[in-house]
Amino acid sequence: MRSFSATRCTHRHRTNTTPKKLERIQRRGSRVFRASSSAEEEEVTTTTTSMMMREKYPKFYHEDGEVSSLSTSRNLQEKYHTFEGNAIRYVKGTSHDAEKPNVILIHGFGGNADQWRNNTSYFANEKKYNVYALDLLGYGYSDKPDPTAPGREKNDIYNFYTWARQINEFIETEMEGEDKRAFLMCNSVGGVAGLQAALDKRENILGLCLINISMRGLHVTKQPAFAKPIIEAFQTFLRTSPIGPKFFANVARKETVSNILKEAYHDSEAVTDELVDVILKPGMTEGASKVFLDFISYSGGPLPEDLLPQVSQGENATPTLMLWGEKDPWEKMEDGRKLYEKYANAGFTVLKGAGHCPMDENPALVNPLMSEFIERYS
């Protein structure tokens, strides 16, 4: 998604939980676990895990049963880790197999890990991959430091270089097993973050699947000369004036989010109440508007056409597959093909009847294409 910001929580916080305290909680949970019936075991495990997350991340764990059930009902689990002092949520499968590939799912602007729920479930439960869907810093239920705090410059937190560091640090420090390499499946602006991560640390990335990558039409180099000062002034006005939060509040409504999704998804029947909640709920949390307003003022940074030749061409090229919904109203498939097909060294596939987020709109179509790519290059 690109038209709505979804974030969670306040500033970074210190935790009073020590490793010994967490160990005691784990031991207490284990003793009860061994004494329980199978039905009770599941309840104790869930309760103990929730307790530990609340202890370690008191301001970040959302405690919303409906949100958690998106994972638990699909045999997935939510977890948290720390990136540069900030809590990051991710969703993963319940087991790890060293013989299977590692796969990381990266959402776009306004999305979060739960938008990949039917892809994460497929990879974890059917393909038995080691899969992780991330909430990027500032999105979903991850932390979001205030971009307007004293000493902060515009866009110095929420940019592709930050998210690339987040992805690489996750691979190196949080991903299970000894193999610290992964395939990245990325949607929209998540594709630019994935490309930057691959450029920064090529050795970490086994392959890239870029789904309807953002062409960044408001990038400063793509703005007409006469429009540049107007666009910059408007972005600054929204970011710094009281009108910005009011603008965001108008976006962060169920009806508005539903309409935006029905524009992005070609099949309006794919826009369910569950999907609307997936996008809207994190966006209703404190500080979401600041991330939204900061990112819509981001007209600098890398472009796909700058990154792709460096990542997918030449010696040690990273396998790169591009999937594109033919009915995307925001990132036109014809324009994307013209700009990027020559760099898609693993193919450029047009997805019939799909919009901007085809992995969610039609997972039955997209999941096999992603898994075939992963297995081809594993």
Tab-separated table of C-alpha atoms in Angstrom:
chain	number	residue	atom	x	y	z
A	1	MET	CA	0.000	0.000	0.000
A	2	ARG	CA	1.125	3.571	-0.514
A	3	SER	CA	-1.760	5.880	0.418
A	4	PHE	CA	-2.116	5.404	4.152
A	5	SER	CA	0.339	5.315	7.024
A	6	ALA	CA	0.081	2.614	9.672
A	7	THR	CA	2.214	2.924	12.784
A	8	ARG	CA	2.365	2.097	16.464
A	9	CYS	CA	3.598	3.380	19.809
A	10	THR	CA	5.640	6.253	21.128
A	11	HIS	CA	9.363	6.907	21.493
A	12	ARG	CA	12.025	4.354	22.308
A	13	HIS	CA	11.792	3.209	25.935
A	14	ARG	CA	14.082	1.597	28.431
A	15	THR	CA	12.963	-1.697	29.880
A	16	ASN	CA	13.450	-2.783	33.471
A	17	THR	CA	13.292	-6.436	32.520
A	18	THR	CA	16.566	-8.271	33.075
A	19	PRO	CA	17.641	-11.523	31.387
A	20	LYS	CA	17.271	-13.295	34.780
A	21	LYS	CA	13.738	-12.015	35.158
A	22	LEU	CA	12.824	-13.226	31.680
A	23	GLU	CA	14.446	-16.552	32.500
A	24	ARG	CA	12.278	-16.881	35.615
A	25	ILE	CA	9.176	-16.141	33.566
A	26	GLN	CA	10.196	-18.786	31.028
A	27	ARG	CA	10.891	-21.368	33.759
A	28	ARG	CA	7.569	-20.660	35.425
A	29	GLY	CA	5.794	-21.028	32.085
A	30	SER	CA	7.652	-24.259	31.366
A	31	ARG	CA	6.680	-25.850	34.715
A	32	VAL	CA	3.008	-25.107	34.145
A	33	PHE	CA	3.318	-26.232	30.554
A	34	ARG	CA	4.605	-29.682	31.522
A	35	ALA	CA	1.753	-30.167	33.974
A	36	SER	CA	-1.023	-29.152	31.566
A	37	SER	CA	-3.275	-30.967	29.139
A	38	SER	CA	-2.843	-30.242	25.420
A	39	ALA	CA	-5.587	-27.593	25.478
A	40	GLU	CA	-4.052	-25.928	28.526
A	41	GLU	CA	-0.565	-26.058	27.005
A	42	GLU	CA	-1.581	-23.744	24.186
A	43	GLU	CA	-3.171	-21.276	26.624
A	44	VAL	CA	-0.123	-21.243	28.924
A	45	THR	CA	2.288	-20.779	26.025
A	46	THR	CA	0.271	-17.860	24.667
A	47	THR	CA	-0.080	-16.263	28.114
A	48	THR	CA	3.607	-16.636	28.944
A	49	THR	CA	4.677	-15.235	25.575
A	50	SER	CA	2.330	-12.278	25.968
A	51	MET	CA	3.640	-11.642	29.493
A	52	MET	CA	7.230	-11.657	28.282
A	53	MET	CA	6.506	-9.250	25.433
A	54	ARG	CA	4.639	-6.883	27.729
A	55	GLU	CA	7.544	-7.025	30.193
A	56	LYS	CA	10.199	-6.393	27.571
A	57	TYR	CA	8.297	-3.950	25.340
A	58	PRO	CA	5.746	-2.277	27.667
A	59	LYS	CA	4.793	0.462	25.203
A	60	PHE	CA	4.984	-1.559	22.020
A	61	TYR	CA	3.033	-4.761	22.525
A	62	HIS	CA	-0.415	-3.946	21.175
A	63	GLU	CA	-2.464	-6.428	23.272
A	64	ASP	CA	-5.177	-6.545	20.605
A	65	GLY	CA	-6.578	-10.065	20.421
A	66	GLU	CA	-8.021	-9.538	16.956
A	67	VAL	CA	-4.632	-8.454	15.625
A	68	SER	CA	-2.872	-11.398	17.260
A	69	SER	CA	-5.465	-13.822	15.879
A	70	LEU	CA	-4.438	-12.858	12.344
A	71	SER	CA	-1.231	-14.745	13.150
A	72	THR	CA	-2.333	-17.428	15.620
A	73	SER	CA	-5.264	-18.525	13.444
A	74	ARG	CA	-2.746	-19.169	10.646
A	75	ASN	CA	-0.228	-21.004	12.838
A	76	LEU	CA	2.083	-17.986	12.882
A	77	GLN	CA	3.556	-16.013	15.768
A	78	GLU	CA	4.253	-12.363	16.495
A	79	LYS	CA	7.628	-11.412	17.915
A	80	TYR	CA	9.610	-8.257	18.705
A	81	HIS	CA	13.268	-7.314	18.536
A	82	THR	CA	15.267	-4.098	18.866
A	83	PHE	CA	16.744	-2.093	15.995
A	84	GLU	CA	18.839	0.972	16.810
A	85	GLY	CA	17.045	1.307	20.135
A	86	ASN	CA	13.556	0.888	18.657
A	87	ALA	CA	11.144	-2.013	19.076
A	88	ILE	CA	10.298	-3.808	15.837
A	89	ARG	CA	7.427	-6.252	15.396
A	90	TYR	CA	7.556	-9.147	12.976
A	91	VAL	CA	5.483	-12.232	12.191
A	92	LYS	CA	7.057	-15.635	11.552
A	93	GLY	CA	6.351	-19.318	11.228
A	94	THR	CA	6.376	-21.511	14.313
A	95	SER	CA	9.326	-23.710	13.313
A	96	HIS	CA	12.755	-23.487	11.692
A	97	ASP	CA	14.324	-25.888	9.192
A	98	ALA	CA	17.986	-25.319	8.345
A	99	GLU	CA	17.464	-27.095	5.019
A	100	LYS	CA	14.806	-24.628	3.887
A	101	PRO	CA	15.340	-21.108	2.480
A	102	ASN	CA	14.941	-17.930	4.536
A	103	VAL	CA	12.348	-15.493	3.193
A	104	ILE	CA	11.632	-11.936	4.372
A	105	LEU	CA	8.482	-10.034	3.362
A	106	ILE	CA	8.641	-6.226	3.121
A	107	HIS	CA	5.463	-4.144	2.914
A	108	GLY	CA	4.912	-0.792	1.224
A	109	PHE	CA	3.811	2.658	2.422
A	110	GLY	CA	0.835	2.281	4.750
A	111	GLY	CA	1.177	-1.484	4.946
A	112	ASN	CA	2.517	-3.784	7.636
A	113	ALA	CA	3.389	-7.420	8.234
A	114	ASP	CA	-0.274	-8.448	8.439
A	115	GLN	CA	-0.915	-7.421	4.855
A	116	TRP	CA	1.240	-10.453	3.976
A	117	ARG	CA	-0.751	-12.793	6.289
A	118	ASN	CA	-1.859	-15.163	3.523
A	119	ASN	CA	1.624	-15.257	1.990
A	120	THR	CA	3.384	-15.767	5.336
A	121	SER	CA	1.018	-18.644	6.100
A	122	TYR	CA	1.657	-20.231	2.696
A	123	PHE	CA	5.433	-20.029	3.018
A	124	ALA	CA	5.471	-21.239	6.631
A	125	ASN	CA	2.839	-23.958	6.590
A	126	GLU	CA	2.757	-25.264	3.019
A	127	LYS	CA	6.300	-24.682	1.779
A	128	LYS	CA	7.894	-24.961	5.257
A	129	TYR	CA	10.198	-22.020	4.539
A	130	ASN	CA	11.718	-19.940	7.318
A	131	VAL	CA	9.605	-16.848	6.719
A	132	TYR	CA	9.522	-13.457	8.440
A	133	ALA	CA	7.174	-10.562	7.658
A	134	LEU	CA	8.510	-7.291	9.060
A	135	ASP	CA	6.877	-4.105	10.263
A	136	LEU	CA	9.304	-1.475	9.022
A	137	LEU	CA	10.335	1.190	11.523
A	138	GLY	CA	7.417	3.607	11.774
A	139	TYR	CA	4.792	1.171	10.500
A	140	GLY	CA	2.435	-1.460	11.846
A	141	TYR	CA	3.204	-2.120	15.496
A	142	SER	CA	6.873	-1.176	15.347
A	143	ASP	CA	8.218	1.844	17.204
A	144	LYS	CA	8.234	5.202	15.489
A	145	PRO	CA	10.545	7.853	16.828
A	146	ASP	CA	9.201	11.372	16.349
A	147	PRO	CA	10.512	12.800	13.053
A	148	THR	CA	9.769	16.347	14.245
A	149	ALA	CA	11.702	16.125	17.519
A	150	PRO	CA	14.319	18.838	18.157
A	151	GLY	CA	17.485	18.183	16.190
A	152	ARG	CA	15.720	16.050	13.597
A	153	GLU	CA	15.929	16.968	9.937
A	154	LYS	CA	13.128	16.180	7.512
A	155	ASN	CA	13.256	12.547	6.343
A	156	ASP	CA	16.353	11.636	8.376
A	157	ILE	CA	14.523	8.700	10.016
A	158	TYR	CA	11.945	7.449	7.550
A	159	ASN	CA	13.945	6.793	4.411
A	160	PHE	CA	15.224	3.871	2.374
A	161	TYR	CA	18.679	3.908	3.956
A	162	THR	CA	17.200	3.397	7.440
A	163	TRP	CA	14.936	0.582	6.272
A	164	ALA	CA	17.801	-1.066	4.383
A	165	ARG	CA	19.842	-1.087	7.603
A	166	GLN	CA	16.841	-2.550	9.428
A	167	ILE	CA	16.505	-5.385	6.912
A	168	ASN	CA	20.202	-6.240	6.970
A	169	GLU	CA	20.444	-6.068	10.745
A	170	PHE	CA	17.443	-8.387	11.022
A	171	ILE	CA	19.127	-10.913	8.725
A	172	GLU	CA	22.394	-10.751	10.645
A	173	THR	CA	21.129	-10.724	14.229
A	174	GLU	CA	17.513	-11.866	14.481
A	175	MET	CA	16.972	-14.464	11.777
A	176	GLU	CA	17.237	-17.991	13.148
A	177	GLY	CA	19.888	-20.504	12.097
A	178	GLU	CA	23.458	-20.208	10.901
A	179	ASP	CA	22.643	-19.273	7.293
A	180	LYS	CA	22.427	-15.486	7.356
A	181	ARG	CA	21.130	-15.032	3.832
A	182	ALA	CA	17.557	-14.455	2.708
A	183	PHE	CA	15.242	-13.878	-0.218
A	184	LEU	CA	13.347	-10.578	-0.068
A	185	MET	CA	9.747	-10.329	-1.320
A	186	CYS	CA	8.884	-6.612	-1.524
A	187	ASN	CA	5.820	-4.579	-2.446
A	188	SER	CA	5.712	-0.948	-3.645
A	189	VAL	CA	8.142	1.313	-1.718
A	190	GLY	CA	9.280	-1.815	0.126
A	191	GLY	CA	10.961	-2.744	-3.151
A	192	VAL	CA	13.179	0.341	-3.001
A	193	ALA	CA	14.145	-0.550	0.579
A	194	GLY	CA	14.921	-4.100	-0.567
A	195	LEU	CA	17.081	-2.886	-3.446
A	196	GLN	CA	19.001	-0.568	-1.130
A	197	ALA	CA	19.527	-3.441	1.332
A	198	ALA	CA	20.898	-5.612	-1.473
A	199	LEU	CA	23.212	-2.847	-2.654
A	200	ASP	CA	24.486	-2.197	0.869
A	201	LYS	CA	25.168	-5.858	1.718
A	202	ARG	CA	24.925	-8.010	-1.355
A	203	GLU	CA	26.142	-11.066	0.567
A	204	ASN	CA	22.954	-11.073	2.677
A	205	ILE	CA	20.472	-11.236	-0.199
A	206	LEU	CA	19.897	-14.419	-2.209
A	207	GLY	CA	17.272	-12.882	-4.460
A	208	LEU	CA	14.759	-10.058	-4.827
A	209	CYS	CA	11.122	-10.314	-5.889
A	210	LEU	CA	9.843	-6.783	-6.552
A	211	ILE	CA	6.052	-6.569	-6.711
A	212	ASN	CA	4.662	-3.371	-8.268
A	213	ILE	CA	7.715	-1.444	-7.132
A	214	SER	CA	7.191	2.265	-6.532
A	215	MET	CA	8.557	4.374	-9.382
A	216	ARG	CA	8.665	7.373	-7.006
A	217	GLY	CA	6.815	9.780	-9.263
A	218	LEU	CA	7.214	12.676	-6.794
A	219	HIS	CA	10.991	12.330	-6.622
A	220	VAL	CA	12.634	15.717	-7.029
A	221	THR	CA	14.307	14.614	-10.284
A	222	LYS	CA	10.919	13.726	-11.786
A	223	GLN	CA	9.120	16.953	-10.884
A	224	PRO	CA	8.720	19.626	-13.564
A	225	ALA	CA	10.935	22.601	-12.807
A	226	PHE	CA	8.005	24.984	-12.366
A	227	ALA	CA	6.325	22.588	-9.884
A	228	LYS	CA	9.283	21.933	-7.582
A	229	PRO	CA	8.878	24.959	-5.293
A	230	ILE	CA	5.102	24.436	-5.170
A	231	ILE	CA	5.419	20.762	-4.219
A	232	GLU	CA	8.085	21.479	-1.610
A	233	ALA	CA	6.018	24.281	-0.071
A	234	PHE	CA	2.926	22.080	0.104
A	235	GLN	CA	4.855	19.195	1.656
A	236	THR	CA	6.347	21.535	4.265
A	237	PHE	CA	2.941	23.031	4.973
A	238	LEU	CA	1.386	19.623	5.633
A	239	ARG	CA	4.328	18.455	7.708
A	240	THR	CA	4.600	21.525	9.946
A	241	SER	CA	1.148	23.115	10.156
A	242	PRO	CA	-1.979	22.061	12.104
A	243	ILE	CA	-3.608	21.225	8.767
A	244	GLY	CA	-1.391	18.140	8.369
A	245	PRO	CA	-2.848	16.165	11.305
A	246	LYS	CA	-6.352	17.170	10.198
A	247	PHE	CA	-5.611	15.892	6.711
A	248	PHE	CA	-4.372	12.617	8.168
A	249	ALA	CA	-7.425	12.324	10.442
A	250	ASN	CA	-9.629	12.530	7.371
A	251	VAL	CA	-7.662	9.695	5.782
A	252	ALA	CA	-7.653	7.539	8.925
A	253	ARG	CA	-11.336	6.619	8.746
A	254	LYS	CA	-12.818	3.257	7.897
A	255	GLU	CA	-14.757	4.508	4.878
A	256	THR	CA	-11.766	6.408	3.488
A	257	VAL	CA	-9.374	3.489	3.947
A	258	SER	CA	-11.869	1.142	2.300
A	259	ASN	CA	-12.190	3.473	-0.697
A	260	ILE	CA	-8.409	3.814	-1.025
A	261	LEU	CA	-8.011	0.040	-0.936
A	262	LYS	CA	-10.743	-0.430	-3.537
A	263	GLU	CA	-8.786	1.897	-5.783
A	264	ALA	CA	-5.532	0.026	-5.200
A	265	TYR	CA	-7.051	-3.473	-5.479
A	266	HIS	CA	-8.600	-4.143	-8.881
A	267	ASP	CA	-10.892	-6.775	-7.350
A	268	SER	CA	-13.007	-4.835	-4.879
A	269	GLU	CA	-14.228	-8.092	-3.307
A	270	ALA	CA	-10.692	-8.603	-1.985
A	271	VAL	CA	-11.181	-5.515	0.191
A	272	THR	CA	-12.704	-7.190	3.235
A	273	ASP	CA	-13.438	-5.786	6.676
A	274	GLU	CA	-10.407	-7.737	7.891
A	275	LEU	CA	-8.133	-5.999	5.381
A	276	VAL	CA	-9.493	-2.562	6.250
A	277	ASP	CA	-8.741	-3.245	9.930
A	278	VAL	CA	-5.258	-4.522	9.041
A	279	ILE	CA	-4.446	-1.139	7.501
A	280	LEU	CA	-6.513	1.137	9.732
A	281	LYS	CA	-5.831	-0.119	13.259
A	282	PRO	CA	-2.094	0.652	13.402
A	283	GLY	CA	-2.800	3.995	11.756
A	284	MET	CA	-5.058	4.981	14.641
A	285	THR	CA	-2.234	4.775	17.172
A	286	GLU	CA	-0.419	7.736	18.667
A	287	GLY	CA	2.037	9.459	16.353
A	288	ALA	CA	0.943	7.735	13.154
A	289	SER	CA	0.219	11.060	11.501
A	290	LYS	CA	3.797	12.295	11.998
A	291	VAL	CA	5.248	9.314	10.141
A	292	PHE	CA	2.663	9.693	7.384
A	293	LEU	CA	3.342	13.408	6.939
A	294	ASP	CA	7.116	12.943	7.073
A	295	PHE	CA	7.155	10.261	4.412
A	296	ILE	CA	4.864	12.046	1.965
A	297	SER	CA	7.408	14.873	2.057
A	298	TYR	CA	10.228	12.476	1.052
A	299	SER	CA	11.214	13.458	-2.480
A	300	GLY	CA	14.914	12.606	-2.238
A	301	GLY	CA	16.832	9.375	-1.841
A	302	PRO	CA	17.375	6.546	-4.329
A	303	LEU	CA	15.322	5.645	-7.394
A	304	PRO	CA	14.753	2.094	-8.652
A	305	GLU	CA	16.378	2.973	-11.969
A	306	ASP	CA	19.528	3.989	-10.071
A	307	LEU	CA	19.629	0.905	-7.855
A	308	LEU	CA	18.600	-1.837	-10.268
A	309	PRO	CA	21.649	-1.654	-12.588
A	310	GLN	CA	23.950	-1.892	-9.567
A	311	VAL	CA	22.079	-4.804	-7.969
A	312	SER	CA	20.888	-6.987	-10.839
A	313	GLN	CA	23.589	-6.434	-13.447
A	314	GLY	CA	27.255	-7.313	-13.784
A	315	GLU	CA	29.382	-9.686	-11.764
A	316	ASN	CA	27.694	-11.219	-8.705
A	317	ALA	CA	24.314	-9.920	-9.856
A	318	THR	CA	21.440	-10.555	-7.458
A	319	PRO	CA	18.605	-12.599	-9.013
A	320	THR	CA	15.737	-10.145	-9.493
A	321	LEU	CA	12.174	-11.047	-10.413
A	322	MET	CA	9.608	-8.338	-11.103
A	323	LEU	CA	5.869	-8.995	-10.766
A	324	TRP	CA	3.422	-6.293	-11.807
A	325	GLY	CA	-0.357	-6.118	-11.550
A	326	GLU	CA	-1.596	-4.983	-14.957
A	327	LYS	CA	-4.433	-2.946	-13.401
A	328	ASP	CA	-2.318	-0.959	-10.940
A	329	PRO	CA	-3.799	2.573	-10.998
A	330	TRP	CA	-0.827	4.152	-9.199
A	331	GLU	CA	2.258	2.499	-10.692
A	332	LYS	CA	1.320	1.836	-14.294
A	333	MET	CA	2.509	-1.521	-15.558
A	334	GLU	CA	3.384	-0.170	-19.022
A	335	ASP	CA	5.633	2.493	-17.484
A	336	GLY	CA	7.259	-0.014	-15.150
A	337	ARG	CA	7.946	-2.439	-17.957
A	338	LYS	CA	9.482	0.286	-20.110
A	339	LEU	CA	11.772	1.448	-17.296
A	340	TYR	CA	12.723	-1.775	-15.546
A	341	GLU	CA	12.163	-4.926	-17.591
A	342	LYS	CA	15.742	-4.871	-18.881
A	343	TYR	CA	16.999	-5.137	-15.293
A	344	ALA	CA	14.731	-8.013	-14.252
A	345	ASN	CA	17.288	-10.784	-14.759
A	346	ALA	CA	14.869	-13.433	-13.421
A	347	GLY	CA	11.923	-12.209	-15.467
A	348	PHE	CA	9.194	-9.582	-15.663
A	349	THR	CA	5.745	-11.120	-15.176
A	350	VAL	CA	2.484	-9.278	-15.763
A	351	LEU	CA	-0.278	-10.323	-13.363
A	352	LYS	CA	-3.626	-10.292	-15.164
A	353	GLY	CA	-6.508	-8.607	-13.380
A	354	ALA	CA	-4.435	-7.501	-10.377
A	355	GLY	CA	-3.832	-4.068	-8.884
A	356	HIS	CA	-1.138	-2.513	-6.715
A	357	CYS	CA	-0.913	-5.212	-4.017
A	358	PRO	CA	-1.374	-8.474	-5.955
A	359	MET	CA	0.257	-10.637	-3.273
A	360	ASP	CA	-2.722	-9.849	-1.037
A	361	GLU	CA	-5.386	-9.336	-3.681
A	362	ASN	CA	-4.694	-12.716	-5.310
A	363	PRO	CA	-2.314	-14.848	-3.202
A	364	ALA	CA	-3.305	-17.985	-5.112
A	365	LEU	CA	-1.736	-16.425	-8.215
A	366	VAL	CA	1.296	-14.787	-6.628
A	367	ASN	CA	2.385	-17.350	-4.004
A	368	PRO	CA	3.416	-20.029	-6.552
A	369	LEU	CA	5.322	-17.446	-8.603
A	370	MET	CA	7.280	-16.334	-5.549
A	371	SER	CA	8.003	-19.886	-4.386
A	372	GLU	CA	9.119	-20.979	-7.859
A	373	PHE	CA	11.584	-18.068	-7.902
A	374	ILE	CA	12.862	-18.934	-4.418
A	375	GLU	CA	13.394	-22.594	-5.280
A	376	ARG	CA	15.058	-21.771	-8.596
A	377	TYR	CA	17.768	-19.756	-6.848
A	378	SER	CA	18.071	-21.614	-3.529
